[in-house]
Coordinates of C-alpha atoms in Angstrom, one line a residue:
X1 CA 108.5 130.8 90.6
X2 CA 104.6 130.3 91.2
X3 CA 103.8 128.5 94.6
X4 CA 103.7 124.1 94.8
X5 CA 100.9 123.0 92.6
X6 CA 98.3 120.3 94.9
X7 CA 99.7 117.3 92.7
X8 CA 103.2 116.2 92.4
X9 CA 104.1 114.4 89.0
X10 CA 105.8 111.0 89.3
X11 CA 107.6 110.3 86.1
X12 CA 110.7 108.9 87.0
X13 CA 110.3 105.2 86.8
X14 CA 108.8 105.3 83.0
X15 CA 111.2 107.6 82.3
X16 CA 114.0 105.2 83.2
X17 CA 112.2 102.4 81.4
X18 CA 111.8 104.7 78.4
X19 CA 115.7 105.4 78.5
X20 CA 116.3 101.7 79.3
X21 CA 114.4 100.8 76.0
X22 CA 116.1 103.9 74.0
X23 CA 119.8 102.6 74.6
X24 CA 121.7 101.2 71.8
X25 CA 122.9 97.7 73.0
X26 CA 125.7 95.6 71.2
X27 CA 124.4 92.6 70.7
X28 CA 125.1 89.1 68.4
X29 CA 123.6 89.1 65.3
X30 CA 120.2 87.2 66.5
X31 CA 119.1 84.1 64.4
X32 CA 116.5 84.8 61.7
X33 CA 113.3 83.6 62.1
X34 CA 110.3 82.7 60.3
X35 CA 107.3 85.7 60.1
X36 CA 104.6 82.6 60.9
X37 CA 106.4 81.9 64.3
X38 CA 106.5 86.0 65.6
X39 CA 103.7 87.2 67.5
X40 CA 103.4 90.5 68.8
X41 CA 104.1 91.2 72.6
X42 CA 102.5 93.8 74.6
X43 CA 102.5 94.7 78.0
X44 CA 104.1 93.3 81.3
X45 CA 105.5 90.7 78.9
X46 CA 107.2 92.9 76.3
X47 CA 109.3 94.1 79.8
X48 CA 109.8 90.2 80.1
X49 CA 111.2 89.9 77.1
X50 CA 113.6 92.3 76.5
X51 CA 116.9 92.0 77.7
X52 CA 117.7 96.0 78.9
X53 CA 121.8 94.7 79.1
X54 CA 121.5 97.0 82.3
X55 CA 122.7 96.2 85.8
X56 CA 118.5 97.8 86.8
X57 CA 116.6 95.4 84.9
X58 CA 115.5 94.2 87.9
X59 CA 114.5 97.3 89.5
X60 CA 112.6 98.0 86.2
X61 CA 110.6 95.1 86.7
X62 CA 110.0 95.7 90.6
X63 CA 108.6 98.8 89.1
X64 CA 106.5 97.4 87.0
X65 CA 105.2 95.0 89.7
X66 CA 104.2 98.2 91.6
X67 CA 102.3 100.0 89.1
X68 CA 100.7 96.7 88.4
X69 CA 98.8 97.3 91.5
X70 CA 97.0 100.3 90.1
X71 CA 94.2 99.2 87.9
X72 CA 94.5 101.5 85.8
X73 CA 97.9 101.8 84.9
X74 CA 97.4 98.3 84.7
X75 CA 95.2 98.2 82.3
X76 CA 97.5 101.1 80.3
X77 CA 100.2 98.7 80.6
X78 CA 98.8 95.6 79.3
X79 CA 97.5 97.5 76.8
X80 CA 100.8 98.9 75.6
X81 CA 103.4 97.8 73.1
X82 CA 107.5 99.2 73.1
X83 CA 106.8 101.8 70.5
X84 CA 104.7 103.3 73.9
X85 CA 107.0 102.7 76.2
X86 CA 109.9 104.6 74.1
X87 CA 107.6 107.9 72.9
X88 CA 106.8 108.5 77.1
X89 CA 103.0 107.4 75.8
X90 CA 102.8 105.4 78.4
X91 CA 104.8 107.6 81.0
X92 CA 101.9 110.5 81.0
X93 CA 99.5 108.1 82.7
X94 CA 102.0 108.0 85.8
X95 CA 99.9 111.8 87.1
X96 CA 97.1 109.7 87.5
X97 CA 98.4 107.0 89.9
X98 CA 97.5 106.7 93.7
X99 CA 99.6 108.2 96.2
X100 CA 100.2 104.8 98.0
X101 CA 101.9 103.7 94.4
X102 CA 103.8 106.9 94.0
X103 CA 105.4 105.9 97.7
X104 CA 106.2 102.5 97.1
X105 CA 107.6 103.7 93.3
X106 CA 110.1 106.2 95.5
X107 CA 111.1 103.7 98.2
X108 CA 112.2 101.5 94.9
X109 CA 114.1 104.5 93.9
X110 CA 116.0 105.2 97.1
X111 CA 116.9 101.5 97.2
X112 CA 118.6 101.4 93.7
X113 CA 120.2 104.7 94.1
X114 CA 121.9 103.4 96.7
X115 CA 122.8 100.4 95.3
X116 CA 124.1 102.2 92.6
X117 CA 126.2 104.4 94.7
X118 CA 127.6 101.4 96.1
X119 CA 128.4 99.8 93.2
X120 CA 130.6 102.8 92.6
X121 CA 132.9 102.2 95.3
X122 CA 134.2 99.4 93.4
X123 CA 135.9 101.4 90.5
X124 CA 138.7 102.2 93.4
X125 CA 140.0 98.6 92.7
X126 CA 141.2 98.9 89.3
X127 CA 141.0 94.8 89.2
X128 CA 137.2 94.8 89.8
X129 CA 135.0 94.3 86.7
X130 CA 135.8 97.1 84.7
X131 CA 132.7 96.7 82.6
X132 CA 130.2 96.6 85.9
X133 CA 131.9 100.3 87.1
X134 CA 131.3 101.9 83.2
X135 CA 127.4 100.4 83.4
X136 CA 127.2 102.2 87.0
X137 CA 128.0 105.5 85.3
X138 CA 126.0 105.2 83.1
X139 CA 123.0 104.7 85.2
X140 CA 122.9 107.5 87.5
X141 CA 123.9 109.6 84.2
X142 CA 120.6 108.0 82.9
X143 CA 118.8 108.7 86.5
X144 CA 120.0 112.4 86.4
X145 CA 118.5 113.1 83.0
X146 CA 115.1 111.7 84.2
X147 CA 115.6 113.8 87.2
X148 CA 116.0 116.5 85.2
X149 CA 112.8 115.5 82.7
X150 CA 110.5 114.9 85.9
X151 CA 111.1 117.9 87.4
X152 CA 110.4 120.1 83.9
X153 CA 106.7 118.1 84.0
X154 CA 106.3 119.2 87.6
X155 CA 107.7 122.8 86.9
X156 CA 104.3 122.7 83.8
X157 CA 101.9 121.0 85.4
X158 CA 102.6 124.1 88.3
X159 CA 102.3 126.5 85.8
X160 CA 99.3 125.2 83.7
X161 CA 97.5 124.8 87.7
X162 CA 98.1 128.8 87.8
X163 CA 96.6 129.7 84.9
X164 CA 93.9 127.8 85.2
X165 CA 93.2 129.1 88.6
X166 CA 93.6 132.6 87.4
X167 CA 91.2 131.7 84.4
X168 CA 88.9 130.9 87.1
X169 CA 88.6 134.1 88.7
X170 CA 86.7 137.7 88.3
X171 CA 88.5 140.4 87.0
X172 CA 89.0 142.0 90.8
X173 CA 90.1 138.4 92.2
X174 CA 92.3 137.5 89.3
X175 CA 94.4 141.0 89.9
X176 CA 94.3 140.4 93.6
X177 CA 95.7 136.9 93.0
X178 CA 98.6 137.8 90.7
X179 CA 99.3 140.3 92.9
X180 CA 100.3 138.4 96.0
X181 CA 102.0 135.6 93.3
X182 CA 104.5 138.5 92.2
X183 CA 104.8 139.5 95.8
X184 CA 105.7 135.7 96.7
X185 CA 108.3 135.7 94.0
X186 CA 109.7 139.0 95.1
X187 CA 110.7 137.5 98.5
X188 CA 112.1 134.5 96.9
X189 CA 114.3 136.4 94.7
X190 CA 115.6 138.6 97.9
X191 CA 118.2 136.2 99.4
X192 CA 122.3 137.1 99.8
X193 CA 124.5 135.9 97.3
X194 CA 124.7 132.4 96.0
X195 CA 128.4 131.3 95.1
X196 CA 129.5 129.1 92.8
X197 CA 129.6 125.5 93.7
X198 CA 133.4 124.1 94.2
X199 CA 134.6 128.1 94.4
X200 CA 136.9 129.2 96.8
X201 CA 134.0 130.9 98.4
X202 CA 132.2 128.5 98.8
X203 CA 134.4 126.0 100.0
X204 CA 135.7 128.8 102.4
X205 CA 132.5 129.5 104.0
X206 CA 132.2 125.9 104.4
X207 CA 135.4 125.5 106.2
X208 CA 134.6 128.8 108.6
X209 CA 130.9 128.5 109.1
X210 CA 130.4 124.9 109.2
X211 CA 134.0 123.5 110.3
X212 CA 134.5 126.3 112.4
X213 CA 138.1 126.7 111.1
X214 CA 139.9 130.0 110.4
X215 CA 139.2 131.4 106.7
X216 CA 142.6 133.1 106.3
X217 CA 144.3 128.9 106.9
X218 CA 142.1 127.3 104.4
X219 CA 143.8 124.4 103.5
X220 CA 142.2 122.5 100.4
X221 CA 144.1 119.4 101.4
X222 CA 142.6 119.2 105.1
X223 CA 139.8 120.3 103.6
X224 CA 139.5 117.1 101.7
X225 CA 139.9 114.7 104.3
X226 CA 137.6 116.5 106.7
X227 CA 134.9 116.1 104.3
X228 CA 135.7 112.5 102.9
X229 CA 133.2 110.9 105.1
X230 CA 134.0 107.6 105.0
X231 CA 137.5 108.0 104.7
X232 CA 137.7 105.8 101.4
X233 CA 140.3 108.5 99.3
X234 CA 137.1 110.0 97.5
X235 CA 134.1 112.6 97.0
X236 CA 131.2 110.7 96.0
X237 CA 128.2 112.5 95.2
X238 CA 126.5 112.2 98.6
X239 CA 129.5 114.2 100.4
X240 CA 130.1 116.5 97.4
X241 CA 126.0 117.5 97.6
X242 CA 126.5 117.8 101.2
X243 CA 129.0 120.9 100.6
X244 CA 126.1 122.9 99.2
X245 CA 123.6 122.5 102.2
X246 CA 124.6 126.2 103.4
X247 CA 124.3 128.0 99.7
X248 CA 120.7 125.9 98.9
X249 CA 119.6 127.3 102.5
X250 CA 120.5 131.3 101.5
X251 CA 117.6 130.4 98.5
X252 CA 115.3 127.8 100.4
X253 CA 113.4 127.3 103.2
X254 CA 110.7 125.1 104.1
X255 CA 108.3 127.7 106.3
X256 CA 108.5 130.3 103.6
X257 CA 105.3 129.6 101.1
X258 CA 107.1 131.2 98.4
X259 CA 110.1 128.5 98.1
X260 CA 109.8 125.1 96.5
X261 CA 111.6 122.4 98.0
X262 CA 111.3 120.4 94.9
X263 CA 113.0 123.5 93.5
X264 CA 115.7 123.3 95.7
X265 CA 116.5 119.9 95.2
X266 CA 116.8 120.6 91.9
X267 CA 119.3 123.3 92.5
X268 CA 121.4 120.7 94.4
X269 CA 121.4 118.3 91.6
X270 CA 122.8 121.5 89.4
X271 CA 125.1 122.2 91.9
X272 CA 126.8 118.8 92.0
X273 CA 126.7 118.4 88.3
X274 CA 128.8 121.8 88.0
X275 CA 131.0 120.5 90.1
X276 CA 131.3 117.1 88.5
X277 CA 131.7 118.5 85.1
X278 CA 134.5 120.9 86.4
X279 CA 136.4 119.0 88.6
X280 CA 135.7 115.5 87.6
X281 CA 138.3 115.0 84.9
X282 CA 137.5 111.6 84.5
X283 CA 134.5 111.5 84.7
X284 CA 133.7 108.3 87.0
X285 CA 131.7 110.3 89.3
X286 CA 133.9 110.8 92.5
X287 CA 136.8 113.2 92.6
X288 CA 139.8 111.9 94.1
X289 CA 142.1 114.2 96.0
X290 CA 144.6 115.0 93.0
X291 CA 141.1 115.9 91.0
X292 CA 140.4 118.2 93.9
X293 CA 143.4 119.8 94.6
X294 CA 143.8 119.8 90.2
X295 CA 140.6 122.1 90.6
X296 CA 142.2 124.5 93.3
X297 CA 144.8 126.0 91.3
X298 CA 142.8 126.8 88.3
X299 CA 141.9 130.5 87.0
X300 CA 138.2 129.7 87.8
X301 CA 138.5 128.6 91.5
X302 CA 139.0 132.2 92.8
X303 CA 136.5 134.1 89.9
X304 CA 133.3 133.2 90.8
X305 CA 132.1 136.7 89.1
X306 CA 128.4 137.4 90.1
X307 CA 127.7 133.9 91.9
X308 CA 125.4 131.3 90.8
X309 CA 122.5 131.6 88.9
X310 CA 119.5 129.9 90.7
X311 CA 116.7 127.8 88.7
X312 CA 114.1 130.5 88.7
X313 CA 117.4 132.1 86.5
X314 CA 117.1 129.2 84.2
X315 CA 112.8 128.2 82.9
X316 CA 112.9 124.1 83.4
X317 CA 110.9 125.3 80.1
X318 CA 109.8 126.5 76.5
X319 CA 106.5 128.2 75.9
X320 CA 106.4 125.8 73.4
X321 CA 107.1 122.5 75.7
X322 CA 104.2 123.9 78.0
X323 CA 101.6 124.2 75.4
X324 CA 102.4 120.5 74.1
X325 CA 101.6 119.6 78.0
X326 CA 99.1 121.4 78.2
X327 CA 97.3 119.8 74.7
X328 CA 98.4 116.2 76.7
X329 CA 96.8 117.5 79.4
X330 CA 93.7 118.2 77.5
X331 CA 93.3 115.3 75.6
X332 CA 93.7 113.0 78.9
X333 CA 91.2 114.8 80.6
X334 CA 89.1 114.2 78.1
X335 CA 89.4 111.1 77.7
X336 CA 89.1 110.3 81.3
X337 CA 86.0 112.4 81.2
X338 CA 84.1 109.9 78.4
X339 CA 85.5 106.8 80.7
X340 CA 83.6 108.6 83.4
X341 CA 80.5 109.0 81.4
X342 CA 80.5 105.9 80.1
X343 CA 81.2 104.3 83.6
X344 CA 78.2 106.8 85.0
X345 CA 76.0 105.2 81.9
X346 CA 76.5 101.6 82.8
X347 CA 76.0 102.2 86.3
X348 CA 72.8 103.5 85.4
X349 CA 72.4 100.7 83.6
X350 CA 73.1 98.6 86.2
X351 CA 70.8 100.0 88.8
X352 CA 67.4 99.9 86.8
X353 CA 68.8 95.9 85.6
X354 CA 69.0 95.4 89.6
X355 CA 65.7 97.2 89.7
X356 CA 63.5 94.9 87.5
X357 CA 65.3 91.7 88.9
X358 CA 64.0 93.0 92.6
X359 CA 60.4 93.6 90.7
X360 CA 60.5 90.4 89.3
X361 CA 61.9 88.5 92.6
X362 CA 58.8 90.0 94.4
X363 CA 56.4 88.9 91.9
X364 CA 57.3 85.5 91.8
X365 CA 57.8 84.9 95.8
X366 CA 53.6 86.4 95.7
X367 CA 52.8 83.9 92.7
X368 CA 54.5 81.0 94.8
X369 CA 52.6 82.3 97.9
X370 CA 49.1 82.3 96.3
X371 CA 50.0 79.3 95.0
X372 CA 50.5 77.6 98.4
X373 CA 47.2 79.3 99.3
X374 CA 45.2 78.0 96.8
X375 CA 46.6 74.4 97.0
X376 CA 45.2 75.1 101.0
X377 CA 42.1 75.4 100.1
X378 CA 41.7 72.6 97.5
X379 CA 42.5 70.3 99.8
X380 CA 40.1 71.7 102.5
X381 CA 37.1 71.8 100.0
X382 CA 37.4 68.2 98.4
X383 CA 37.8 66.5 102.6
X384 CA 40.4 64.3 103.7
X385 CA 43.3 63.4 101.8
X386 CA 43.0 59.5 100.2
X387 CA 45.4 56.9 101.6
X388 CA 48.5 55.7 99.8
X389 CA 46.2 53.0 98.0
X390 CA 43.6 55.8 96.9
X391 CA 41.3 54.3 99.6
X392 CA 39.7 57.7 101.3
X393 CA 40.3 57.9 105.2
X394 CA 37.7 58.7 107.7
X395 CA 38.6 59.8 111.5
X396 CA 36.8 57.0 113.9
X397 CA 34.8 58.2 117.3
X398 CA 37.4 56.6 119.9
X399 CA 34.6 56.1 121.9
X400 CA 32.3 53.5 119.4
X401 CA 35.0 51.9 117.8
X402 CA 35.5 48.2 119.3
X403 CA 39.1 47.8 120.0
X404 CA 40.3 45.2 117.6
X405 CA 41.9 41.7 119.6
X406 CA 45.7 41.4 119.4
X407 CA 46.8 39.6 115.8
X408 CA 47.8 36.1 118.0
X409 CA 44.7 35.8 119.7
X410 CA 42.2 36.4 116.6
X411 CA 40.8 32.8 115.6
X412 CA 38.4 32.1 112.6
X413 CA 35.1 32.6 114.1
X414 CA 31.5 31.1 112.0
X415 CA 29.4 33.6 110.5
X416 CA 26.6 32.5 111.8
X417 CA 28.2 32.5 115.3
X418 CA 29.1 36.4 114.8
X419 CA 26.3 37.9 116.6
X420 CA 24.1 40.6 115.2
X421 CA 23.2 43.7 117.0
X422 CA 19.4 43.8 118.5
X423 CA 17.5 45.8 116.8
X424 CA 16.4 49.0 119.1
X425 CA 13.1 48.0 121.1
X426 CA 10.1 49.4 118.9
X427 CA 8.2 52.0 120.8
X428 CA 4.8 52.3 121.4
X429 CA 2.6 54.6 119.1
X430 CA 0.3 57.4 120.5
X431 CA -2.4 57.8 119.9
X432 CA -3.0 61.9 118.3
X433 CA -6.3 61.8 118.7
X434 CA -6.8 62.1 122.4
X435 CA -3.6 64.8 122.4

């Protein structure tokens, strides 16, 4: 399988809410209404408004609340209408959200995984809501299919990243490349034998290798209750995908370039669905000890013929599926492209608008400033500034100006008492002549 492509795809929350919206619910036969009181609903309030009838509606809408925080998935959203929402439309946008969304969106998954796993613990009291355990089912059925989907959109986005690289190189580079690719999946391929899930050897070479007990005394029975965790009478899926630990580690491992540890957690989901499917009779998702010991005795639990056939065994893929991606893959690029362009324009835009603003900020802060200046030198040209009544001011020598009497003691004097200045002594003339 080619090497882990730089971008992992996150698809598994719209692909739940697609299946969510896909279900056929039994519902009442709902009241008629008139066409002038519909209105179409889009968005984060088409979610609102419908009723899923699944125990996860809430985790759907948690979901939601996430991606909400991305703007533009947010703007996708609001954008979108159920016909969207149930084609995956909507569910290609989620390779373009940011990592710190993708990591809230899988912490929301671990939670209601294991709430759901919970939840089955409750079909071991046959008295308990019978309806709640069948709707548990059928939600980790749901959450294995979109497993299954998200992982065949990783598996092409890998693929399409590899050709493209390829594409990208000279002749000499490209061979060099493909070279060391083929080499990679040479070493991959070279691993010992993979059994069957649930075969007697498998189970065996758990019991010797991991429980340290004697192969030739494998007892089925004790080999139940050694591996019943919890000691609650079952095999939930946690213990059952625990049993395979030893075979996915013949295939994978995490310092080898050439293995995928998304791979190899598909392979475990494989694993535990054969065994489900098998030994399950059921089918309520845990495998009581009858079930187990039911599977023991058939034909099949001793044949395992030439062991399991890994994923690289089985293309997540059609030719055909890949270049429908890849056309998706296309067309989003391109659009993001014009968004990019266009976003490029109006910043443009935006900076010459800025520009002229500045140009005309500075010219009106000079025209103000010359303003002030001439104002300055108005006032100094026509003299001193006229009092409030209009009368003009003049600045008085301090040293001839009589100091006027204080307003009590000023009496009405006669004006022929008010005494005139004498007249500066005329001097004599000279005489020019004698000079």
């Amino acid at each position: 399988m080619p090497s882990s492509g730089p971008r992992a795809v996150l698809l598994l929350p719209l692909l739940l809410l697609r299946a969510v919206l896909a279900v056929p619910l039994e519902r009442g036969t709902p009241q008629q209404e008139s066409p002038a009181t519909e209105s179409p609903v889009s968005g984060p309030a088409l979610l609102s408004s419908q009723d899923t009838g699944l125990y996860y509606h809430r985790y759907l809408q948690e979901v939601i609340n996430v991606l909400e925080t991305d703007g533009h998935f947010r703007e996708k959203l609001q954008a979108a209408n159920a016909e969207d929402i149930k084609s995956g439309k909507l569910s290609r946008e989620l390779d373009f959200v940011s990592h710190h969304v993708r990591t809230k969106l899988d912490e929301l998954k671990r939670q209601e995984v294991s709430r759901l796993r919970m939840l089955l613990k409750a079909k071991m009291d046959a008295e308990q809501e019978p309806s709640k355990q069948g709707q548990a089912t059928r939600d980790l059925a749901q959450y294995d299919a979109a497993h299954h989907e998200e992982f065949k959109r990783y598996e092409m986005l890998k693929e399409h990243e590899r050709r493209r690289y390829l594409e990208s190189l000279g002749e000499e580079q490209r061979k060099e490349a493909e070279r060391k690719l083929e080499e990679q999946q040479r070493r991959h391929r070279e691993h010992p034998k993979v059994n069957v899930p649930g075969s007697q050897a498998q189970l065996k070479e758990v019991w010797e290798e991991l429980d340290g007990l004697d192969p030739n005394r494998f007892n089925p029975k004790t080999f139940f209750i050694l591996h019943d965790i919890n000691s609650d009478g079952v095999l939930d899926e946690q213990e059952l995908e625990a049993l395979f630990t030893k075979e996915l580690e013949k295939v994978y491992d995490p310092k080898n370039e050439e293995d995928d540890m998304r791979e190899m957690e598909e392979e475990r989901l494989r694993m535990r669905e054969h065994v489900m499917k098998n030994v399950d009779t059921n089918q309520d998702r845990l495998v009581t000890l009858e079930e187990f010991l039911a599977s023991t005795q058939r034909k099949e639990f001793g044949d395992t013929g030439e062991g399991w056939e890994t994923v690289e065994m089985h293309p997540a893929y059609t030719e055909e599926e890949l270049r429908r991606f890849e056309e998706e893959l296309a067309a989003r690029e391109a659009e993001l492209n014009a968004k990019a362009q266009r976003l490029s324009q109006e910043t443009e835009a935006l900076g010459r608008s800025q520009g002229r603003l500045e140009a005309q900020k500075r010219e009106l802060q000079q025209a103000v400033l010359q303003m002030e200046q001439r104002k300055q030198q108005q006032q100094s040209q026509k003299g001193p500034a006229p009092g409030p009544e209009g009368q003009l001011k003049f600045s008085q020598d301090t040293d001839d100006a009589p100091v006027p009497a204080p307003a009590g003691d000023q009496k009405d004097v006669d004006p022929s008492e008010k005494k005139v200045p004498d007249q500066p002594p005329e001097l004599p003339r000279l005489d020019t002549q004698h000079l």
